[in-house]
CSV table of C-alpha atoms in Angstrom, one decimal:
chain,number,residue,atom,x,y,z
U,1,UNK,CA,0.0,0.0,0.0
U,2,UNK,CA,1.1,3.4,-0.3
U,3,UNK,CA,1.4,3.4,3.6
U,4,UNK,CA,3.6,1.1,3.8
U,5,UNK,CA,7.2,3.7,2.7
U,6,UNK,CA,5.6,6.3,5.7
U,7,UNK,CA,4.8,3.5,8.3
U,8,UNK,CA,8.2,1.7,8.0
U,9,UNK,CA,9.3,5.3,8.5
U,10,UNK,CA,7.5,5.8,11.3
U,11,UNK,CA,8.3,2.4,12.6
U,12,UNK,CA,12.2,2.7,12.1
U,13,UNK,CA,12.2,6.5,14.2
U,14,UNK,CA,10.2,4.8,16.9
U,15,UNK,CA,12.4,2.1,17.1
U,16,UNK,CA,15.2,4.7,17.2
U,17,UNK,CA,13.5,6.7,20.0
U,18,UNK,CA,14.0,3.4,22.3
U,19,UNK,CA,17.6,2.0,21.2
U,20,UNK,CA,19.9,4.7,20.5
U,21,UNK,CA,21.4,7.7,22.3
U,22,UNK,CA,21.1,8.4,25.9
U,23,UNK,CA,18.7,8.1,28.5
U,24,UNK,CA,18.7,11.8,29.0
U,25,UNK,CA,18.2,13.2,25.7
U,26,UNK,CA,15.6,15.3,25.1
U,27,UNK,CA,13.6,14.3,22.0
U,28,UNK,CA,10.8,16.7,22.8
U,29,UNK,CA,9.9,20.1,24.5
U,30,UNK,CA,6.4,22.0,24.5
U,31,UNK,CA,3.8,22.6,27.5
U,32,UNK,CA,6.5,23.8,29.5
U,33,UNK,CA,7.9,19.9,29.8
U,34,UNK,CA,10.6,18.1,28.3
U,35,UNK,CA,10.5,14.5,27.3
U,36,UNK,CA,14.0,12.3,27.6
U,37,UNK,CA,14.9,9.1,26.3
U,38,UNK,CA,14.0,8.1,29.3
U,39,UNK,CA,10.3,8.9,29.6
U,40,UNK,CA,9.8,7.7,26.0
U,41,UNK,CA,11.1,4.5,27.2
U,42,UNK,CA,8.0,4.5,29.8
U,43,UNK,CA,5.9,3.8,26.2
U,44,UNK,CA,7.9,0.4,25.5
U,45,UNK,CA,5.3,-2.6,26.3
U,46,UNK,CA,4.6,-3.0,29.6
U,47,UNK,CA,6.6,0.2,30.9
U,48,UNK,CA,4.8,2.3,33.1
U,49,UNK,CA,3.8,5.7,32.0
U,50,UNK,CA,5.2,8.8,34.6
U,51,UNK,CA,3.9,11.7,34.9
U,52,UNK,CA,6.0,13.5,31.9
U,53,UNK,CA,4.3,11.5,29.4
U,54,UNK,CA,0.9,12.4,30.8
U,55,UNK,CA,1.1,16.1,31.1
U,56,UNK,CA,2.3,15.8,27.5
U,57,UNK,CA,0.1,13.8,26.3
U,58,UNK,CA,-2.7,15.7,27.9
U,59,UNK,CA,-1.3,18.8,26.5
U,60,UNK,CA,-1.2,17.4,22.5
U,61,UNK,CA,-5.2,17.0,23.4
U,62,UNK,CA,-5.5,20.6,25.0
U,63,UNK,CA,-4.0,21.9,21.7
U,64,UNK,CA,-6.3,19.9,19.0
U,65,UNK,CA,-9.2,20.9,20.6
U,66,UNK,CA,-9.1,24.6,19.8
U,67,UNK,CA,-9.1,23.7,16.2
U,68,UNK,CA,-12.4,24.0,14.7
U,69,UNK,CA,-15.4,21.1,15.5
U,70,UNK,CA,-13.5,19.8,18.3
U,71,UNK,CA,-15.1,20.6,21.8
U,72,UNK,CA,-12.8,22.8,23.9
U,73,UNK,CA,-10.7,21.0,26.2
U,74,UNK,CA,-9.0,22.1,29.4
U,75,UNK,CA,-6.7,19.5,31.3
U,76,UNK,CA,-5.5,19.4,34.9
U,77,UNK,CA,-1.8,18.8,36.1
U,78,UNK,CA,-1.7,15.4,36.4
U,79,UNK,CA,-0.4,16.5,40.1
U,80,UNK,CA,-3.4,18.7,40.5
U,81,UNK,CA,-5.9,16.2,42.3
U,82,UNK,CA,-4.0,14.6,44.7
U,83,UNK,CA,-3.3,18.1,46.2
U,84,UNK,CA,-7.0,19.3,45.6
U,85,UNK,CA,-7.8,16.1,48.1
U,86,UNK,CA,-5.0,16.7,50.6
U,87,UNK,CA,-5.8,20.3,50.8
U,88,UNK,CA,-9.1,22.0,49.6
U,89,UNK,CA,-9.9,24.4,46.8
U,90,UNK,CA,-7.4,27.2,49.2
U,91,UNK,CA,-5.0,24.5,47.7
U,92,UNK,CA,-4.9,24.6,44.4
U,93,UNK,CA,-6.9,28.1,43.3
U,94,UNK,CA,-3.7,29.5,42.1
U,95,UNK,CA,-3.4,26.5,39.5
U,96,UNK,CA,-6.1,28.3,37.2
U,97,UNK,CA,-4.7,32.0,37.3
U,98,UNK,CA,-6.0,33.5,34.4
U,99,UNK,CA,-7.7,30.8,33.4
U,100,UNK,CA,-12.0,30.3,33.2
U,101,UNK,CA,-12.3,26.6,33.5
U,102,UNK,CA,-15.9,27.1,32.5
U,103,UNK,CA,-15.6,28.6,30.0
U,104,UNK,CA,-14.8,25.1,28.2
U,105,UNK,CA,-16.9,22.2,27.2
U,106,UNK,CA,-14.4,19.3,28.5
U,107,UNK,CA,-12.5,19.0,31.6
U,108,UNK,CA,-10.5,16.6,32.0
U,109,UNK,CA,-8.8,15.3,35.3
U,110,UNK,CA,-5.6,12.7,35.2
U,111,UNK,CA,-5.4,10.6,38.3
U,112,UNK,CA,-2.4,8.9,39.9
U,113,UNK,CA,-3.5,7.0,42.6
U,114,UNK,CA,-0.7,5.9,44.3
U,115,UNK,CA,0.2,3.2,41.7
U,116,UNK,CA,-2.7,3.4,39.2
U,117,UNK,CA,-3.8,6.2,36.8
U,118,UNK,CA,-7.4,7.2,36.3
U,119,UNK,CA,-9.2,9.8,34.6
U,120,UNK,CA,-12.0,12.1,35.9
U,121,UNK,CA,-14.1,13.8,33.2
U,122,UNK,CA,-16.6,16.8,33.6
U,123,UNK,CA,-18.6,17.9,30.8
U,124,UNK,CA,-19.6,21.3,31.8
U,125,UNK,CA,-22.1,21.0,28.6
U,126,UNK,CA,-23.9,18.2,30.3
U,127,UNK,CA,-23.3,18.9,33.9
U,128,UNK,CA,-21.9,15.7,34.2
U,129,UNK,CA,-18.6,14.0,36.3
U,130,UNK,CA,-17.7,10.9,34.9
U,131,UNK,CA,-15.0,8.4,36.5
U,132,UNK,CA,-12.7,6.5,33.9
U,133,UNK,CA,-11.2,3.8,35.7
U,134,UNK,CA,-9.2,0.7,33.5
U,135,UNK,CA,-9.5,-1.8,36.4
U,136,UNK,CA,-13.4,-1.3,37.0
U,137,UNK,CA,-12.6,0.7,40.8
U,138,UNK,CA,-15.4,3.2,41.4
U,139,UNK,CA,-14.7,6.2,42.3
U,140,UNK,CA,-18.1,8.3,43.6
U,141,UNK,CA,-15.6,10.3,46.3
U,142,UNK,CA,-13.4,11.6,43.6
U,143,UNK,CA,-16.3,12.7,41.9
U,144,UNK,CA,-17.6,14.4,44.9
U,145,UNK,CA,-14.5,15.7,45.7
U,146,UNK,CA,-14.7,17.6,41.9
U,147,UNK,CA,-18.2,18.5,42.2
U,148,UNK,CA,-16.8,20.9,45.2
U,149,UNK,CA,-14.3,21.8,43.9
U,150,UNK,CA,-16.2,23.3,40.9
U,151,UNK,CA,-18.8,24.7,43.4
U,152,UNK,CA,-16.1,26.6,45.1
U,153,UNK,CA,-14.3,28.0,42.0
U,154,UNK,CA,-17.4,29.0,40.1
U,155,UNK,CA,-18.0,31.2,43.6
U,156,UNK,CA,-14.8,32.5,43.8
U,157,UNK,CA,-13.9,33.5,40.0
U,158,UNK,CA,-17.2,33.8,38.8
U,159,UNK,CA,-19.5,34.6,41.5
U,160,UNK,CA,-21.5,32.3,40.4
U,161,UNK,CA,-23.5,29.3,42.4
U,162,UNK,CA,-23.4,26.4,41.0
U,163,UNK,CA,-26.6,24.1,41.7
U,164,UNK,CA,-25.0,20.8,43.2
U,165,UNK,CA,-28.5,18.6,42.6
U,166,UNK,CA,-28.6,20.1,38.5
U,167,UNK,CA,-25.1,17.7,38.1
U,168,UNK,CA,-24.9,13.8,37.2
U,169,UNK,CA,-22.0,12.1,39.5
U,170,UNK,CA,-21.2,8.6,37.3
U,171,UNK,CA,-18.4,6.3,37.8
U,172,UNK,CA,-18.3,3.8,34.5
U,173,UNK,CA,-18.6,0.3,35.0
U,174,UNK,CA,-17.0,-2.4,33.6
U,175,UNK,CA,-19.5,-2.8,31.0
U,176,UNK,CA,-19.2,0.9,29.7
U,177,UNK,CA,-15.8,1.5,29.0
U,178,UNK,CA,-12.5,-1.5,28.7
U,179,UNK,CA,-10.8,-2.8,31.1
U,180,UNK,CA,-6.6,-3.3,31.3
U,181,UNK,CA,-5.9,-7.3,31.3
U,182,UNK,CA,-2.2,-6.5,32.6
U,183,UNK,CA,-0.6,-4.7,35.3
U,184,UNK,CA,0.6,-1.6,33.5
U,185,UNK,CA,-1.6,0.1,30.9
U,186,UNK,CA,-3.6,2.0,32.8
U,187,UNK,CA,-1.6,5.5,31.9
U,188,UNK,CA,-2.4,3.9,28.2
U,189,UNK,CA,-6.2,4.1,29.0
U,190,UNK,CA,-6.5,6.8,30.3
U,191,UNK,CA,-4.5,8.4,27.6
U,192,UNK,CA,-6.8,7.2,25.4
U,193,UNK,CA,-10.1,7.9,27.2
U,194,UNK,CA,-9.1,11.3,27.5
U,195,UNK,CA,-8.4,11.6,23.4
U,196,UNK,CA,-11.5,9.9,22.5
U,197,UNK,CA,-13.9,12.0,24.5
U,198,UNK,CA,-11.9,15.1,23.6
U,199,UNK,CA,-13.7,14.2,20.5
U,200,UNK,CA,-17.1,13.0,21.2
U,201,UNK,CA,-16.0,9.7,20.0
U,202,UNK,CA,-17.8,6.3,21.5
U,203,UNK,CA,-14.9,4.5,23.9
U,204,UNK,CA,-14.4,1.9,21.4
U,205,UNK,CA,-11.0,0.7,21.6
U,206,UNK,CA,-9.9,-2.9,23.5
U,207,UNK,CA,-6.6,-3.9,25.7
U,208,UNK,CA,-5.7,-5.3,22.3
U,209,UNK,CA,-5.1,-1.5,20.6
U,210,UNK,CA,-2.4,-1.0,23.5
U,211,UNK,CA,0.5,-2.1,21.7
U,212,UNK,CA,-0.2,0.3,19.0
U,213,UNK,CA,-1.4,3.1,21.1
U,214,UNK,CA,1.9,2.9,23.0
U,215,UNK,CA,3.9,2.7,19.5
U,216,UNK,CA,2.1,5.7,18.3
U,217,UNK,CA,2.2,8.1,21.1
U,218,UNK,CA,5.8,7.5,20.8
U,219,UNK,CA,5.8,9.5,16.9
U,220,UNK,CA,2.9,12.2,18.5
U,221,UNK,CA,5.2,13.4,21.1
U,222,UNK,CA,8.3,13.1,19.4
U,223,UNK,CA,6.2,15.3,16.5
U,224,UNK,CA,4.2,17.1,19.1
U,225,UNK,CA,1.3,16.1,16.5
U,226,UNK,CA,-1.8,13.7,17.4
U,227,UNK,CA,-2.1,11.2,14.3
């Protein structure tokens, strides 16, 4: 196919991005973050995915949805809710200076629990908070926790009440969205959750896609491009 020149391509700088040079070599820089050798490396099968590679990733989403027909999408610090939840809104009010969350359609929230990632997603157009979680934990307090957080920034930036009982709190089963069948995709997922609702897509991928997920947001950050 006339693929085929452009995906060996693709395939060989990939390849390249996990075998040659030195750990800390920076093969990309935007968002205020750059990406070594070494955080690529997190994208081989099976590596886990830090923090770097999130925030990244999460940015490469932030930037395609001001392009026309996308919804607009504004993304936390994967950082931001572990010190929204060991704090309170006094916390982390400084982490949207200049910023009007609502004025967006899509917010989304990267997780790191401890040792697994999860994604929290409010849709300001629906009123709705929506848990994202790869191995099928729910996760009503995080949702909560959001919800309050909204309440209180709404007050403070735009003096605004927000009407707690107008919003839908949802954590997705196991039947809504799929599940990880190892021990280390979950940054994948949630990666991936995050770029399909950032276009209204239906969550239709499988653990099988990872291995080509992983492989291709290897080429989007090195390009700083979303394929």
């Amino acid at each position: 196919s006339p693929w085929n020149p452009l995906f060996q391509a693709m395939e060989s700088e990939i390849s390249a991005a996990f075998d040659s040079g030195e750990p800390e070599d920076v093969l990309s820089r935007a968002f205020k973050l750059a990406v070594t050798r070494e955080d690529i490396c997190t994208l081989q099968p099976l590596g886990w995915l830090n923090d770097r590679i999130m925030n990244f990733y999460m940015g490469l989403l932030v930037e395609r949805s001001k392009k026309e027909g996308y919804p607009a999408v504004y993304a936390f610090n994967t950082f931001f809710y572990s010190k929204l939840s060991s704090t309170s809104h006094k916390g982390v009010k400084k982490w949207t200076k200049g910023v009007d969350i609502f004025e967006h359609d899509v917010l989304l929230v990267p997780i790191h629990l401890r040792i697994h990632w999860t994604l929290l997603v409010v849709d300001l157009r629906e009123k709705t908070i929506k848990y994202f979680d790869s191995l099928g934990q729910r996760g009503d307090h995080i949702c909560k926790t959001v919800l309050k957080y909204l309440e209180e920034e709404s007050r403070e930036k735009r003096k605004i009440e927000l009407t707690a009982s107008e919003w839908t709190l949802h954590s997705m089963g196991t039947e809504e969205i799929p599940q990880q069948n190892n021990g280390s995709d979950c940054g994948v997922f949630v990666c991936k959750f995050a770029d399909f609702i950032s276009r209204d897509k239906p969550i239709i991928f499988t653990p099988e896609h990872m291995p080509y997920f992983r492989r291709k947001m290897v080429w989007e950050i090195i390009h700083q491009q979303l394929l």
